[in-house]
């Protein structure tokens, strides 16, 4: 464990230093909210030498395929601290997300999103005591974006969840709860359906919870968590979850406190931290002096805490809260159709409130947050006893399941396999069940080895694949069926016995 960051630590080092911070203004409303936040941080009297860098739209436009130029990577590698605005990602087409690339390049494995009711910002949930933190795993899961079109009409995205990734994020969530004096951590997963991937997060959560006996550890199914968040949000203190779940849940949580314009976040790695608002580039309001810069300014306040500038951080937070509590300066998203001011005027109001404190909002005291130490090596456990008992071969075909099944069953004999079943998008269709399946041209054919061994030699698999190919079937993917310590390391199809 290493001491690294306090989100709400009230101690202040006396010395005054100049901090080097990389800044990416970003796309859409990014430059407006970044300018606002930098004005406030500068006005708070902190000395920051900004290294302006580029990523996202402008980088894509000049042909940087990843959206993150090497000069930007070099700057972050130097400063270890990035303050960034939102970056636009083409939706449904085009290049990878430059945001995700930045998070993954620097292994910022935790996305921490505090959500607390804000004085002077009325919402449907005002008075319900919303005060929670979403701790989202930040580099794994479907978000890794490992996708393939397996047939011209069927797409696949790999959901990779590792024990190491789960251990880091779960431990961080408990450490955060401990540092902030919180007494309950929920783990939100879809382990009832995805028993191996989401189930791994649940399993690791239950194991690690035993190291934190003073903290109540509760598992909750993610859809119920969304429901409970809008019914009784005050029951939640810390929610730890997988990447995509956390992405969706944390936007929902922003809605509990007034909208995306109010939610700051930090992406934490072992020694790099990225501070950014939860919201995106909001192209619909870009360049119109309408954006709410609160989330960006509060992300800046968390950045100041990270730099050890505790007094300035609290001054900035208090100035924002006092401005909102007073209610004279509101950007359009918080004005509910009433009189509003622009981004720039709101920013001036925040600066004018530096030195003020909100009446109805006490900062949460906290000890420094201990970030789990980097774990050496790709694996942390002794290899289990393992056996390979078969193989799933995925084929593309327009034929009916009965035709595919009878052909492949005959073909398997003589190659050391029997065909156990065929499924279509996870539902068994061969041998036929009394079920209706609207099949597509993507079939998972499950072959079990007729003799059991520690592994299936590659040449055995190659002979099976060759036989499949020679018989005129097009295969596009295979997956070994393994057992670890005697436990099947794969799931059954729906309807498979
Ligand atoms: P979005 O940019 O967060 O905007 C959704 C809506 O929320 C906006 O249309 C606006 O609503 C409101 N909003 C968001 N931030 C606001 C602010 N600061 N002040 C006032 N209103 C605000 O989400 P999106 O439209 O789904 O995504 C747009 C682009 O941003 C996409 O390319 C996406 O990939 C990217 N994105 C980037 C990040 C990131 O960089 N971390 C995160 C999320 C999305 P109104 O309609 O009420 O004006």
Short mmCIF file of C-alpha atoms and ligand atoms in Angstrom, two decimals:
data_model
loop_
_atom_site.label_atom_id
_atom_site.label_comp_id
_atom_site.label_asym_id
_atom_site.label_seq_id
_atom_site.Cartn_x
_atom_site.Cartn_y
_atom_site.Cartn_z
CA UNK A 1 0.00 0.00 0.00
CA UNK A 2 1.26 3.50 -0.68
CA UNK A 3 -0.06 6.82 0.53
CA UNK A 4 -1.07 8.81 -2.51
CA UNK A 5 -4.20 10.90 -2.58
CA UNK A 6 -6.74 12.32 -0.23
CA UNK A 7 -10.04 13.35 -1.73
CA UNK A 8 -11.00 15.21 1.39
CA UNK A 9 -7.99 15.63 3.60
CA UNK A 10 -7.88 18.93 5.48
CA UNK A 11 -4.16 19.16 6.26
CA UNK A 12 -2.05 21.59 4.28
CA UNK A 13 1.69 21.51 3.65
CA UNK A 14 3.16 24.96 4.38
CA UNK A 15 5.57 25.23 1.45
CA UNK A 16 4.68 26.88 -1.86
CA UNK A 17 5.82 25.07 -4.96
CA UNK A 18 5.10 25.25 -8.65
CA UNK A 19 3.33 22.12 -9.86
CA UNK A 20 3.66 20.86 -13.41
CA UNK A 21 0.34 19.64 -14.78
CA UNK A 22 -0.57 18.52 -18.29
CA UNK A 23 -3.80 20.09 -19.52
CA UNK A 24 -6.00 18.97 -22.40
CA UNK A 25 -8.86 21.40 -23.02
CA UNK A 26 -10.78 18.87 -25.10
CA UNK A 27 -13.65 19.11 -27.53
CA UNK A 28 -17.08 20.75 -27.61
CA UNK A 29 -17.60 22.61 -24.34
CA UNK A 30 -14.14 21.43 -23.18
CA UNK A 31 -12.23 24.67 -23.92
CA UNK A 32 -14.91 26.76 -22.15
CA UNK A 33 -15.05 24.68 -18.96
CA UNK A 34 -11.27 24.24 -18.94
CA UNK A 35 -10.72 28.02 -19.22
CA UNK A 36 -13.18 28.51 -16.35
CA UNK A 37 -11.51 25.94 -14.11
CA UNK A 38 -8.01 27.23 -14.78
CA UNK A 39 -9.11 30.79 -13.98
CA UNK A 40 -10.49 29.61 -10.64
CA UNK A 41 -7.43 27.50 -9.76
CA UNK A 42 -5.11 30.37 -10.64
CA UNK A 43 -7.25 32.79 -8.63
CA UNK A 44 -7.03 30.41 -5.66
CA UNK A 45 -3.33 31.25 -5.57
CA UNK A 46 -1.83 27.91 -6.54
CA UNK A 47 1.24 28.01 -8.72
CA UNK A 48 0.78 25.60 -11.61
CA UNK A 49 2.97 25.41 -14.70
CA UNK A 50 0.51 24.08 -17.26
CA UNK A 51 1.77 21.93 -20.11
CA UNK A 52 -0.91 22.37 -22.75
CA UNK A 53 -1.40 19.23 -24.80
CA UNK A 54 -3.78 17.93 -27.42
CA UNK A 55 -6.01 14.87 -27.71
CA UNK A 56 -9.35 13.96 -29.24
CA UNK A 57 -11.00 15.83 -32.12
CA UNK A 58 -8.07 18.01 -33.17
CA UNK A 59 -5.64 15.08 -33.03
CA UNK A 60 -7.97 12.80 -35.03
CA UNK A 61 -8.40 15.63 -37.58
CA UNK A 62 -4.66 15.84 -38.21
CA UNK A 63 -4.42 12.10 -38.73
CA UNK A 64 -3.35 10.81 -35.29
CA UNK A 65 -5.22 7.50 -35.43
CA UNK A 66 -5.30 6.96 -31.64
CA UNK A 67 -6.41 10.55 -30.97
CA UNK A 68 -3.54 10.87 -28.49
CA UNK A 69 -0.32 12.32 -30.00
CA UNK A 70 3.03 11.09 -28.72
CA UNK A 71 3.89 14.60 -27.38
CA UNK A 72 0.82 14.36 -25.14
CA UNK A 73 1.85 10.94 -23.87
CA UNK A 74 5.36 12.29 -23.20
CA UNK A 75 3.97 15.26 -21.26
CA UNK A 76 1.81 13.04 -19.01
CA UNK A 77 4.69 10.61 -18.52
CA UNK A 78 6.68 13.63 -17.27
CA UNK A 79 4.09 15.39 -15.09
CA UNK A 80 2.15 12.26 -13.94
CA UNK A 81 -0.90 14.53 -13.58
CA UNK A 82 -3.46 15.30 -16.27
CA UNK A 83 -6.30 17.82 -16.06
CA UNK A 84 -8.57 17.23 -18.99
CA UNK A 85 -11.79 18.40 -20.56
CA UNK A 86 -14.15 16.02 -22.36
CA UNK A 87 -13.04 14.43 -25.61
CA UNK A 88 -15.44 13.61 -28.39
CA UNK A 89 -15.63 10.04 -29.65
CA UNK A 90 -17.42 9.28 -32.91
CA UNK A 91 -20.49 7.21 -31.98
CA UNK A 92 -20.94 3.84 -33.71
CA UNK A 93 -18.10 4.34 -36.19
CA UNK A 94 -14.60 5.80 -36.53
CA UNK A 95 -11.56 5.52 -34.28
CA UNK A 96 -11.15 4.36 -30.70
CA UNK A 97 -11.99 6.68 -27.81
CA UNK A 98 -9.03 8.92 -26.97
CA UNK A 99 -10.40 9.07 -23.40
CA UNK A 100 -10.21 5.34 -22.96
CA UNK A 101 -6.77 5.32 -24.60
CA UNK A 102 -5.51 7.86 -22.04
CA UNK A 103 -6.97 5.89 -19.14
CA UNK A 104 -5.52 2.62 -20.39
CA UNK A 105 -2.10 3.95 -21.44
CA UNK A 106 -1.44 5.06 -17.88
CA UNK A 107 -3.30 2.16 -16.23
CA UNK A 108 -5.59 4.47 -14.28
CA UNK A 109 -7.50 1.49 -12.95
CA UNK A 110 -9.97 3.36 -10.77
CA UNK A 111 -12.51 5.97 -11.75
CA UNK A 112 -13.72 7.67 -8.59
CA UNK A 113 -16.87 9.75 -8.87
CA UNK A 114 -18.14 11.47 -5.71
CA UNK A 115 -21.81 12.45 -5.77
CA UNK A 116 -23.18 14.64 -3.00
CA UNK A 117 -26.27 16.78 -2.74
CA UNK A 118 -25.31 20.39 -3.53
CA UNK A 119 -26.76 23.31 -1.57
CA UNK A 120 -28.83 25.65 -3.73
CA UNK A 121 -29.33 23.10 -6.51
CA UNK A 122 -32.85 21.75 -6.11
CA UNK A 123 -33.55 18.35 -7.61
CA UNK A 124 -36.20 15.64 -7.26
CA UNK A 125 -33.94 14.16 -4.61
CA UNK A 126 -33.21 17.27 -2.56
CA UNK A 127 -33.26 16.48 1.14
CA UNK A 128 -32.76 12.75 0.63
CA UNK A 129 -29.14 12.95 1.75
CA UNK A 130 -27.37 11.77 -1.37
CA UNK A 131 -23.70 11.40 -0.43
CA UNK A 132 -21.97 8.52 -2.17
CA UNK A 133 -18.96 7.63 -4.27
CA UNK A 134 -19.03 5.42 -7.34
CA UNK A 135 -15.75 3.50 -7.67
CA UNK A 136 -15.66 2.18 -11.20
CA UNK A 137 -13.11 -0.26 -12.56
CA UNK A 138 -11.57 1.71 -15.38
CA UNK A 139 -9.50 -0.41 -17.76
CA UNK A 140 -11.16 -3.82 -18.21
CA UNK A 141 -14.58 -5.18 -19.15
CA UNK A 142 -16.40 -4.54 -22.43
CA UNK A 143 -14.76 -1.12 -22.33
CA UNK A 144 -11.50 -2.69 -23.50
CA UNK A 145 -13.29 -2.52 -26.85
CA UNK A 146 -11.98 -5.85 -28.16
CA UNK A 147 -14.52 -6.33 -30.92
CA UNK A 148 -14.86 -8.48 -34.01
CA UNK A 149 -17.48 -8.87 -36.70
CA UNK A 150 -17.57 -12.66 -36.54
CA UNK A 151 -19.83 -12.91 -39.56
CA UNK A 152 -20.82 -9.97 -41.76
CA UNK A 153 -23.96 -9.75 -39.61
CA UNK A 154 -22.90 -10.78 -36.12
CA UNK A 155 -20.65 -8.64 -33.89
CA UNK A 156 -18.80 -9.73 -30.78
CA UNK A 157 -17.26 -7.73 -27.91
CA UNK A 158 -15.00 -9.53 -25.44
CA UNK A 159 -15.75 -8.89 -21.79
CA UNK A 160 -12.42 -9.48 -20.04
CA UNK A 161 -12.44 -9.30 -16.25
CA UNK A 162 -9.33 -10.28 -14.29
CA UNK A 163 -8.84 -11.26 -10.66
CA UNK A 164 -6.00 -8.76 -10.47
CA UNK A 165 -8.20 -5.95 -11.82
CA UNK A 166 -11.01 -6.86 -9.39
CA UNK A 167 -8.64 -7.03 -6.41
CA UNK A 168 -7.23 -3.57 -7.14
CA UNK A 169 -10.57 -1.83 -7.56
CA UNK A 170 -12.31 -3.59 -4.68
CA UNK A 171 -9.46 -2.87 -2.30
CA UNK A 172 -9.43 0.76 -3.39
CA UNK A 173 -13.17 1.03 -2.68
CA UNK A 174 -12.72 -0.31 0.85
CA UNK A 175 -9.70 1.94 1.41
CA UNK A 176 -11.76 4.92 0.26
CA UNK A 177 -14.57 4.00 2.63
CA UNK A 178 -12.08 3.64 5.48
CA UNK A 179 -10.34 6.97 4.65
CA UNK A 180 -13.64 8.84 4.55
CA UNK A 181 -15.14 7.13 7.60
CA UNK A 182 -17.86 5.48 5.56
CA UNK A 183 -19.39 2.33 6.96
CA UNK A 184 -20.87 0.47 3.99
CA UNK A 185 -19.63 -0.63 0.55
CA UNK A 186 -21.93 -2.07 -2.08
CA UNK A 187 -20.61 -4.17 -4.94
CA UNK A 188 -22.95 -3.89 -7.92
CA UNK A 189 -22.69 -6.65 -10.54
CA UNK A 190 -24.69 -8.75 -12.96
CA UNK A 191 -23.25 -11.94 -11.45
CA UNK A 192 -26.63 -13.67 -11.65
CA UNK A 193 -26.28 -13.81 -15.44
CA UNK A 194 -22.55 -13.43 -16.18
CA UNK A 195 -21.37 -15.83 -13.51
CA UNK A 196 -17.73 -15.99 -14.56
CA UNK A 197 -17.00 -12.33 -15.46
CA UNK A 198 -19.26 -10.26 -13.21
CA UNK A 199 -19.19 -13.23 -10.82
CA UNK A 200 -15.42 -12.83 -10.43
CA UNK A 201 -15.90 -9.26 -9.19
CA UNK A 202 -18.49 -10.48 -6.66
CA UNK A 203 -16.26 -13.32 -5.49
CA UNK A 204 -13.22 -11.07 -5.04
CA UNK A 205 -15.40 -8.49 -3.24
CA UNK A 206 -16.54 -11.13 -0.75
CA UNK A 207 -12.96 -12.28 -0.17
CA UNK A 208 -11.49 -8.79 0.31
CA UNK A 209 -14.38 -7.62 2.51
CA UNK A 210 -13.02 -9.89 5.27
CA UNK A 211 -9.98 -7.57 5.53
CA UNK A 212 -12.31 -4.68 6.42
CA UNK A 213 -14.51 -6.10 9.21
CA UNK A 214 -15.63 -2.65 10.38
CA UNK A 215 -17.24 -1.96 6.98
CA UNK A 216 -20.54 -3.54 5.98
CA UNK A 217 -20.11 -5.26 2.59
CA UNK A 218 -23.22 -5.83 0.50
CA UNK A 219 -23.60 -7.27 -2.96
CA UNK A 220 -26.41 -5.89 -5.10
CA UNK A 221 -27.50 -6.86 -8.61
CA UNK A 222 -26.79 -3.92 -10.88
CA UNK A 223 -30.32 -3.41 -12.21
CA UNK A 224 -31.72 -3.35 -8.70
CA UNK A 225 -28.93 -0.95 -7.77
CA UNK A 226 -30.16 1.47 -10.46
CA UNK A 227 -33.69 1.08 -9.10
CA UNK A 228 -32.62 1.54 -5.49
CA UNK A 229 -30.55 4.60 -6.39
CA UNK A 230 -33.64 6.49 -7.48
CA UNK A 231 -35.87 5.06 -4.73
CA UNK A 232 -33.60 5.30 -1.67
CA UNK A 233 -30.26 6.85 -2.68
CA UNK A 234 -29.31 7.59 0.93
CA UNK A 235 -28.66 3.86 1.58
CA UNK A 236 -25.52 4.01 -0.60
CA UNK A 237 -22.13 5.24 0.59
CA UNK A 238 -19.62 3.60 -1.75
CA UNK A 239 -20.53 1.55 -4.82
CA UNK A 240 -17.79 -0.50 -6.46
CA UNK A 241 -18.57 -1.93 -9.86
CA UNK A 242 -17.28 -3.05 -13.23
CA UNK A 243 -16.44 -0.57 -15.97
CA UNK A 244 -19.59 -0.42 -18.10
CA UNK A 245 -21.92 -0.73 -15.10
CA UNK A 246 -20.05 2.11 -13.44
CA UNK A 247 -20.20 4.28 -16.54
CA UNK A 248 -23.97 4.05 -16.62
CA UNK A 249 -24.57 4.17 -12.86
CA UNK A 250 -22.40 7.23 -12.35
CA UNK A 251 -24.30 9.24 -14.97
CA UNK A 252 -27.49 8.19 -13.17
CA UNK A 253 -25.94 9.40 -9.91
CA UNK A 254 -25.11 12.76 -11.53
CA UNK A 255 -28.82 13.07 -12.20
CA UNK A 256 -29.52 12.70 -8.46
CA UNK A 257 -27.65 15.92 -7.68
CA UNK A 258 -28.63 18.20 -10.56
CA UNK A 259 -27.07 16.80 -13.71
CA UNK A 260 -23.83 16.07 -15.48
CA UNK A 261 -22.62 19.64 -15.05
CA UNK A 262 -22.02 18.98 -11.33
CA UNK A 263 -20.07 15.71 -11.25
CA UNK A 264 -16.28 15.71 -10.95
CA UNK A 265 -14.10 12.63 -11.21
CA UNK A 266 -10.59 11.32 -10.93
CA UNK A 267 -9.00 8.40 -12.73
CA UNK A 268 -6.42 6.92 -10.39
CA UNK A 269 -3.45 4.80 -11.33
CA UNK A 270 -0.54 3.76 -9.18
CA UNK A 271 1.33 6.95 -9.94
CA UNK A 272 -0.63 8.84 -12.60
CA UNK A 273 -3.91 10.60 -11.99
CA UNK A 274 -6.31 12.10 -14.52
CA UNK A 275 -8.88 14.65 -13.35
CA UNK A 276 -11.93 15.34 -15.50
CA UNK A 277 -15.64 16.07 -15.33
CA UNK A 278 -17.98 13.10 -15.75
CA UNK A 279 -19.79 14.80 -18.63
CA UNK A 280 -18.88 14.67 -22.31
CA UNK A 281 -18.32 17.36 -24.90
CA UNK A 282 -22.04 18.35 -25.08
CA UNK A 283 -21.74 19.52 -28.71
CA UNK A 284 -25.30 20.91 -28.62
CA UNK A 285 -24.23 23.78 -26.35
CA UNK A 286 -20.57 24.13 -27.35
CA UNK A 287 -19.23 27.63 -28.04
CA UNK A 288 -22.35 29.36 -26.71
CA UNK A 289 -21.16 30.32 -23.21
CA UNK A 290 -23.90 28.04 -21.81
CA UNK A 291 -21.88 25.18 -20.27
CA UNK A 292 -21.88 24.65 -16.54
CA UNK A 293 -18.20 24.52 -15.51
CA UNK A 294 -18.90 23.27 -11.95
CA UNK A 295 -17.86 19.66 -12.64
CA UNK A 296 -14.61 20.83 -14.23
CA UNK A 297 -13.88 23.27 -11.37
CA UNK A 298 -14.61 20.59 -8.74
CA UNK A 299 -12.37 18.16 -10.65
CA UNK A 300 -9.75 20.90 -10.35
CA UNK A 301 -10.32 21.01 -6.59
CA UNK A 302 -9.68 17.26 -6.36
CA UNK A 303 -6.54 17.86 -8.43
CA UNK A 304 -5.40 20.45 -5.87
CA UNK A 305 -5.83 17.90 -3.06
CA UNK A 306 -3.76 15.45 -5.08
CA UNK A 307 -1.03 18.10 -5.38
CA UNK A 308 -1.15 18.59 -1.60
CA UNK A 309 -2.73 22.06 -1.93
CA UNK A 310 -5.42 21.28 0.64
CA UNK A 311 -6.22 24.82 1.71
CA UNK A 312 -6.64 26.01 -1.88
CA UNK A 313 -8.74 22.91 -2.67
CA UNK A 314 -11.12 23.68 0.16
CA UNK A 315 -11.25 27.36 -0.83
CA UNK A 316 -12.24 26.37 -4.38
CA UNK A 317 -14.87 23.85 -3.23
CA UNK A 318 -16.31 26.30 -0.75
CA UNK A 319 -16.40 29.08 -3.35
CA UNK A 320 -18.35 26.85 -5.75
CA UNK A 321 -20.77 25.72 -3.02
CA UNK A 322 -21.24 29.26 -1.66
CA UNK A 323 -21.97 30.54 -5.19
CA UNK A 324 -24.53 27.80 -5.74
CA UNK A 325 -26.07 28.25 -2.30
CA UNK A 326 -26.46 31.99 -2.88
CA UNK A 327 -28.09 31.19 -6.22
CA UNK A 328 -27.52 34.55 -7.91
CA UNK A 329 -25.38 33.09 -10.70
CA UNK A 330 -26.82 30.06 -12.43
CA UNK A 331 -25.92 28.60 -15.81
CA UNK A 332 -28.93 27.63 -17.98
CA UNK A 333 -28.89 23.94 -16.96
CA UNK A 334 -29.58 24.93 -13.33
CA UNK A 335 -31.91 27.87 -14.00
CA UNK A 336 -34.94 25.73 -14.96
CA UNK A 337 -35.97 28.28 -17.58
CA UNK A 338 -35.45 31.22 -15.20
CA UNK A 339 -32.81 33.94 -15.44
CA UNK A 340 -29.34 32.58 -16.09
CA UNK A 341 -25.79 33.71 -16.69
CA UNK A 342 -23.13 32.38 -19.04
CA UNK A 343 -20.14 30.18 -18.28
CA UNK A 344 -17.83 33.18 -17.98
CA UNK A 345 -20.07 35.22 -15.65
CA UNK A 346 -20.65 32.14 -13.45
CA UNK A 347 -16.90 31.64 -13.26
CA UNK A 348 -16.40 35.25 -12.17
CA UNK A 349 -19.03 34.69 -9.46
CA UNK A 350 -17.12 31.64 -8.19
CA UNK A 351 -13.89 33.65 -8.13
CA UNK A 352 -15.67 36.42 -6.22
CA UNK A 353 -16.70 33.79 -3.63
CA UNK A 354 -13.16 32.57 -2.96
CA UNK A 355 -12.80 32.93 0.78
CA UNK A 356 -16.55 32.36 1.41
CA UNK A 357 -18.01 29.15 2.81
CA UNK A 358 -21.43 27.60 2.28
CA UNK A 359 -23.76 27.76 5.31
CA UNK A 360 -25.34 24.34 4.92
CA UNK A 361 -22.53 22.09 3.80
CA UNK A 362 -19.71 20.73 5.90
CA UNK A 363 -16.72 19.21 4.14
CA UNK A 364 -16.30 15.51 4.91
CA UNK A 365 -13.14 14.94 6.93
CA UNK A 366 -10.95 12.16 5.66
CA UNK A 367 -7.62 10.48 6.14
CA UNK A 368 -5.32 10.09 3.15
CA UNK A 369 -6.42 7.44 0.70
CA UNK A 370 -4.08 4.46 0.41
CA UNK A 371 -3.88 3.21 -3.14
CA UNK A 372 -3.26 -0.54 -3.46
CA UNK A 373 0.37 -1.13 -4.39
CA UNK A 374 1.23 -2.21 -7.90
CA UNK A 375 1.11 -6.00 -8.05
CA UNK A 376 4.11 -7.46 -9.78
CA UNK A 377 3.66 -10.01 -12.53
CA UNK A 378 0.76 -10.98 -14.72
CA UNK A 379 -0.63 -13.51 -12.24
CA UNK A 380 -0.73 -13.54 -8.45
CA UNK A 381 -1.74 -17.11 -7.73
CA UNK A 382 -0.28 -20.57 -8.26
CA UNK A 383 -1.54 -22.16 -11.45
CA UNK A 384 -4.49 -24.46 -10.77
CA UNK A 385 -4.64 -28.10 -11.81
CA UNK A 386 -6.17 -27.92 -15.24
CA UNK A 387 -7.70 -30.09 -17.91
CA UNK A 388 -8.94 -29.32 -21.41
CA UNK A 389 -12.09 -31.31 -21.99
CA UNK A 390 -13.24 -30.02 -25.35
CA UNK A 391 -13.56 -27.10 -27.68
CA UNK A 392 -16.25 -24.69 -28.85
CA UNK A 393 -15.92 -24.08 -32.58
CA UNK A 394 -17.85 -21.09 -33.89
CA UNK A 395 -19.00 -21.39 -37.48
CA UNK A 396 -20.83 -19.17 -39.95
CA UNK A 397 -23.59 -20.90 -41.88
CA UNK A 398 -26.98 -20.23 -43.46
CA UNK A 399 -28.02 -23.90 -42.90
CA UNK A 400 -30.60 -25.16 -40.41
CA UNK A 401 -29.34 -26.43 -37.02
CA UNK A 402 -30.38 -30.02 -37.75
CA UNK A 403 -28.30 -30.08 -40.95
CA UNK A 404 -25.27 -28.54 -39.25
CA UNK A 405 -25.63 -30.80 -36.22
CA UNK A 406 -25.95 -34.10 -38.04
CA UNK A 407 -23.02 -33.26 -40.35
CA UNK A 408 -20.70 -32.14 -37.54
CA UNK A 409 -21.70 -35.01 -35.24
CA UNK A 410 -20.69 -37.51 -37.93
CA UNK A 411 -17.50 -35.63 -38.66
CA UNK A 412 -16.42 -35.48 -34.99
CA UNK A 413 -16.30 -39.26 -34.76
CA UNK A 414 -12.86 -40.36 -35.80
CA UNK A 415 -11.28 -37.07 -34.73
CA UNK A 416 -11.39 -37.79 -31.00
CA UNK A 417 -14.52 -35.72 -30.28
CA UNK A 418 -18.27 -35.99 -29.92
CA UNK A 419 -20.59 -33.08 -30.73
CA UNK A 420 -22.37 -32.24 -27.46
CA UNK A 421 -24.61 -29.46 -28.71
CA UNK A 422 -24.92 -26.38 -30.92
CA UNK A 423 -26.18 -23.05 -29.66
CA UNK A 424 -27.27 -19.89 -31.41
CA UNK A 425 -26.46 -16.71 -29.44
CA UNK A 426 -26.23 -18.83 -26.29
CA UNK A 427 -29.39 -20.94 -26.69
CA UNK A 428 -29.14 -24.66 -27.49
CA UNK A 429 -30.68 -25.43 -30.87
CA UNK A 430 -29.13 -28.86 -31.51
CA UNK A 431 -30.16 -31.40 -30.31
CA UNK A 432 -33.45 -29.52 -30.76
CA UNK A 433 -35.44 -28.41 -27.72
CA UNK A 434 -39.10 -27.48 -27.69
CA UNK A 435 -38.15 -23.84 -28.00
CA UNK A 436 -38.36 -21.07 -30.54
CA UNK A 437 -35.08 -19.51 -31.53
CA UNK A 438 -34.88 -16.92 -34.29
CA UNK A 439 -31.47 -18.07 -35.50
CA UNK A 440 -28.74 -16.00 -37.11
CA UNK A 441 -25.79 -17.26 -39.15
CA UNK A 442 -23.48 -17.69 -36.12
CA UNK A 443 -23.30 -21.11 -34.41
CA UNK A 444 -21.32 -22.27 -31.41
CA UNK A 445 -20.60 -26.00 -31.83
CA UNK A 446 -19.49 -27.70 -28.61
CA UNK A 447 -17.20 -30.69 -29.08
CA UNK A 448 -16.16 -32.80 -26.09
CA UNK A 449 -12.94 -34.83 -26.28
CA UNK A 450 -13.62 -38.54 -26.07
CA UNK A 451 -10.58 -39.07 -23.84
CA UNK A 452 -9.65 -36.79 -20.96
CA UNK A 453 -6.20 -35.13 -20.79
CA UNK A 454 -4.42 -32.14 -19.29
CA UNK A 455 -4.56 -30.45 -22.66
CA UNK A 456 -5.75 -31.04 -26.19
CA UNK A 457 -2.79 -31.03 -28.56
CA UNK A 458 -2.88 -28.31 -31.20
CA UNK A 459 -2.59 -30.92 -33.96
CA UNK A 460 -5.77 -32.63 -32.70
CA UNK A 461 -7.61 -29.32 -32.87
CA UNK A 462 -6.07 -28.60 -36.26
CA UNK A 463 -7.30 -31.94 -37.61
CA UNK A 464 -10.81 -31.24 -36.34
CA UNK A 465 -10.80 -27.73 -37.87
CA UNK A 466 -9.42 -29.06 -41.13
CA UNK A 467 -12.17 -31.69 -41.29
CA UNK A 468 -14.79 -28.99 -40.63
CA UNK A 469 -13.30 -26.82 -43.36
CA UNK A 470 -12.94 -29.64 -45.90
CA UNK A 471 -16.61 -30.55 -45.32
CA UNK A 472 -17.48 -27.00 -46.44
CA UNK A 473 -18.19 -25.30 -43.13
CA UNK A 474 -16.68 -21.88 -42.43
CA UNK A 475 -15.24 -21.55 -38.91
CA UNK A 476 -14.16 -18.18 -37.53
CA UNK A 477 -13.30 -18.73 -33.88
CA UNK A 478 -12.45 -21.46 -31.37
CA UNK A 479 -12.41 -21.54 -27.60
CA UNK A 480 -10.96 -24.36 -25.48
CA UNK A 481 -13.22 -25.81 -22.80
CA UNK A 482 -11.10 -26.00 -19.66
CA UNK A 483 -11.49 -27.08 -16.06
CA UNK A 484 -9.47 -25.44 -13.29
CA UNK A 485 -9.11 -27.48 -10.11
CA UNK A 486 -11.95 -29.66 -11.37
CA UNK A 487 -14.35 -26.74 -11.83
CA UNK A 488 -15.67 -26.03 -15.34
CA UNK A 489 -14.16 -22.77 -16.60
CA UNK A 490 -16.97 -22.14 -19.06
CA UNK A 491 -20.73 -21.78 -18.84
CA UNK A 492 -23.44 -23.95 -20.31
CA UNK A 493 -25.70 -22.74 -23.07
CA UNK A 494 -29.27 -21.82 -22.21
CA UNK A 495 -31.14 -25.13 -22.28
CA UNK A 496 -27.97 -27.26 -22.22
CA UNK A 497 -28.02 -30.18 -19.78
P1 LIG B 1 -22.57 14.75 -22.82
O1 LIG B 1 -21.56 15.42 -23.67
O2 LIG B 1 -22.21 14.56 -21.40
O3 LIG B 1 -23.88 15.62 -22.91
C1 LIG B 1 -25.17 15.15 -22.62
C2 LIG B 1 -26.05 16.32 -22.27
O4 LIG B 1 -25.82 16.68 -20.91
C3 LIG B 1 -25.77 17.58 -23.05
O5 LIG B 1 -26.42 17.55 -24.26
C4 LIG B 1 -26.27 18.62 -22.10
O6 LIG B 1 -27.69 18.56 -22.07
C5 LIG B 1 -25.87 18.08 -20.75
N1 LIG B 1 -24.55 18.52 -20.28
C6 LIG B 1 -23.42 17.79 -20.20
N2 LIG B 1 -22.45 18.50 -19.65
C7 LIG B 1 -22.97 19.71 -19.39
C8 LIG B 1 -22.44 20.90 -18.81
N3 LIG B 1 -21.18 20.98 -18.39
N4 LIG B 1 -23.26 21.97 -18.72
C9 LIG B 1 -24.53 21.90 -19.10
N5 LIG B 1 -25.09 20.81 -19.64
C10 LIG B 1 -24.32 19.74 -19.77
O7 LIG B 1 -22.96 13.34 -23.41
P2 LIG B 1 -23.14 12.86 -24.91
O8 LIG B 1 -23.94 13.86 -25.68
O9 LIG B 1 -23.66 11.50 -24.78
O10 LIG B 1 -21.68 12.78 -25.51
C11 LIG B 1 -21.12 13.77 -26.36
C12 LIG B 1 -19.69 13.38 -26.68
O11 LIG B 1 -18.90 13.38 -25.49
C13 LIG B 1 -19.55 11.99 -27.28
O12 LIG B 1 -18.60 12.05 -28.33
C14 LIG B 1 -19.01 11.15 -26.14
O13 LIG B 1 -18.24 10.07 -26.59
C15 LIG B 1 -18.17 12.17 -25.40
N6 LIG B 1 -17.95 11.86 -23.97
C16 LIG B 1 -16.73 12.13 -23.46
C17 LIG B 1 -16.50 11.92 -22.12
C18 LIG B 1 -15.14 12.23 -21.58
O14 LIG B 1 -14.35 12.88 -22.24
N7 LIG B 1 -14.79 11.77 -20.38
C19 LIG B 1 -17.52 11.45 -21.29
C20 LIG B 1 -18.78 11.22 -21.83
C21 LIG B 1 -19.00 11.43 -23.18
P3 LIG B 1 -28.70 19.59 -22.71
O15 LIG B 1 -29.24 18.86 -23.87
O16 LIG B 1 -29.69 19.76 -21.61
O17 LIG B 1 -27.97 20.83 -23.07
#
